Amino acid sequence: MTRATPGAAPESALQRPRDWWRDAVVYQVYPRSFADSDGDGMGDIPGLIGRLDYLADLGVDAVWISPFYSSPLHDGGYDVADYRSIDSRLGSLTDVDDLIAQAHARGMRVIMDIVPNHSSSEHPWFQEALTAGPGSAAWDRYVIREGRGEDHEEPPNNWRSVFHGRGWSRMPDAEGNPTGYWYLHLFDTTQPDLNWENPEVHEEFRDILRFWFDRGIDGFRIDVAHGLVKEAGLPDFDHPEAGSGLPGFDGDEQAPEPMFDSDHAHAPYWDQDGVHDIYREWRAVADEYDPPRVFCGETWVPNPERLARYQRPDELHTSFNFSYLEAGWDAEAMRSSIDATIANHATVGAPPTWVLSNHDVVRHRTRLAPITDGAADLERGLSRARAATLFTLGLPGSLYLYQGEELGLHEVSDLPDEARQDPAWHRSGGTDGRRDGCRVPIPWSGAAPSFGFNDTGASWLPMPATWAGLSVAEESGVDGSTLEMYRAALRIRREEAALGEGPLEWLNAPEGVLAYRRPAAEDVIVVLNLGDAPVRLPAAWGTDVLMGSGDAIAVLDDDGEEIVVIGGEISVWLRG
Ligand code: GLC
């Protein structure tokens, strides 16, 4: 394996055009919360452009940007009113062209988010449906059915919304009065599900893909990729017990619909076999381009076997692997998720992906924190988060980072109720839907209230006063800061050890420790101590510590041999 010459320019992802996605580190930007150029309290595309140097310097290969389309923002932009235009609060098409050009100039790819399961109720198609009626072309673009009961006053079936409550709402007549017909919305009432039985829907989305690919977008993350096709006949579902719609949140008695359910039969609207036909069509569109454009599916599926089906050679390039995110701080669960994921992806020749945080789940510093006296111990949470990240960055495949995790940001769990915007918060009567806590804007520099997010101090969600010490400016150049740990790990992963692809071999490790070797990547050994006490590593692993998330010291063991001792809740990379 070649090592980069010191001082040589890093190998750019753009120089590896066809397969860059196989081992890419992708940075997720939630655009409303990243950087605000005009001071209105909402991040925007010019703000993101202004921070591209920061991302290039961090060492990521690509940026995935959550939706910035025209939207009434009832679900943070995952309610799209026009798939070909930009929300004026976030920028313009010219800004997106500029973003693509400027990212490419820095060697980074740009991945957009596409939302094909549902549109916004403000989309012209749904607006047309509101003035049309049964049997119309406009109705056939959505999932609209006659209700049950004598007066059709009951929904067509018992499906629930992921955001709590019924999965159906009544279609109004021209005067706004309820009719006997209902439209399906697996999410908010303002997100009617599209009807993927209708060829016009297929054609429209192929056209939307081309619209953006022609502008130079390198790929798409596909929202709710496992949900587009519903079982024929829309049968009732034997709903599992109340649980959380999204991981990291407590369930409640109003029973949202989980995004998937591993203990029960498949829900009749998730992970249906027919969904794969859509991705074959989309892959053909992506392959019309040179270099081919790529997809990453948001696929909440019950197990790694079902996940691998999405990555068959003529379907999606990659998909999110949420089993790893859900493994928590648990050696057994982490190891079995890694094994099953790698093994199943190998059957289809696809690289696995790994992710610890995103805009839907509790930030991993908080999620992995032990609970002490009823509260998350955020100091230990930070050690664990850093260790989990370093351990994950050694895995083969592609990795997704969520904005702010490189600063060690924690979940903001105490947002005032009136500030919350997650639709699930409102639909659950304030008992669930706390996704705003991971969407608080990023601290860049300086003092409260907005820490350099903009110049005006405005912020669509309030930022904690304690974030002063977690800003980019505060952490830059500081030895041992979380930001510098990410920078170093990404550089070594790409330039020095080429950890991206290749096999992984587990090593026999002391109790409570996970360790694997990457034989094709300079034999790097990646170690994670999940226990809270220091651990002596076997002498055979050597003492050449490439980097660590915390303390690692060389000592002499009883036989006078040099060994490494690592602290509790720490990960290290050793050159084997
Ligand atoms: C996905 C998105 C989430 C959104 C939902 C509905 O899970 O990640 O933020 O609320 O889909 O579009």
PDB file of C-alpha atoms in Angstrom, residues 7 23 30 56 92 106-107 166 191 213 227 247-248 266 287 308 341 344 358 425 432 440 509 522 564:
ATOM      1  CA  GLY A   7       3.444  17.536   1.560  1.00  0.00           C
ATOM      2  CA  ASP A  23     -15.170   4.562   0.375  1.00  0.00           C
ATOM      3  CA  TYR A  30     -28.847  20.377   7.308  1.00  0.00           C
ATOM      4  CA  ALA A  56     -12.434  20.687   2.337  1.00  0.00           C
ATOM      5  CA  SER A  92     -31.724  30.291  -5.735  1.00  0.00           C
ATOM      6  CA  ARG A 106     -12.299  21.885  -3.995  1.00  0.00           C
ATOM      7  CA  GLY A 107     -12.465  18.205  -4.938  1.00  0.00           C
ATOM      8  CA  ARG A 166     -53.890   8.233  11.699  1.00  0.00           C
ATOM      9  CA  GLN A 191     -47.175  15.151   3.113  1.00  0.00           C
ATOM     10  CA  PHE A 213     -27.944  15.554 -12.848  1.00  0.00           C
ATOM     11  CA  GLY A 227     -41.620   3.170   1.501  1.00  0.00           C
ATOM     12  CA  PRO A 247     -34.572   5.738  17.069  1.00  0.00           C
ATOM     13  CA  GLY A 248     -33.407   7.503  20.163  1.00  0.00           C
ATOM     14  CA  HIS A 266     -43.238  -6.370   7.310  1.00  0.00           C
ATOM     15  CA  ASP A 287     -25.845   5.418 -15.682  1.00  0.00           C
ATOM     16  CA  ALA A 308     -28.337  -5.756   0.708  1.00  0.00           C
ATOM     17  CA  THR A 341     -23.489  -5.947   7.119  1.00  0.00           C
ATOM     18  CA  ASN A 344     -24.440  -9.363   3.157  1.00  0.00           C
ATOM     19  CA  ASN A 358     -28.156  12.379  11.385  1.00  0.00           C
ATOM     20  CA  TRP A 425     -44.022  16.993  18.375  1.00  0.00           C
ATOM     21  CA  ASP A 432     -42.541  12.677  21.036  1.00  0.00           C
ATOM     22  CA  VAL A 440     -29.811  23.403  16.355  1.00  0.00           C
ATOM     23  CA  ALA A 509      -9.207  -8.961  22.409  1.00  0.00           C
ATOM     24  CA  GLU A 522      -1.003  -1.030   6.260  1.00  0.00           C
ATOM     25  CA  VAL A 564       0.169  -0.068  25.018  1.00  0.00           C
TER      26      VAL A 564
END
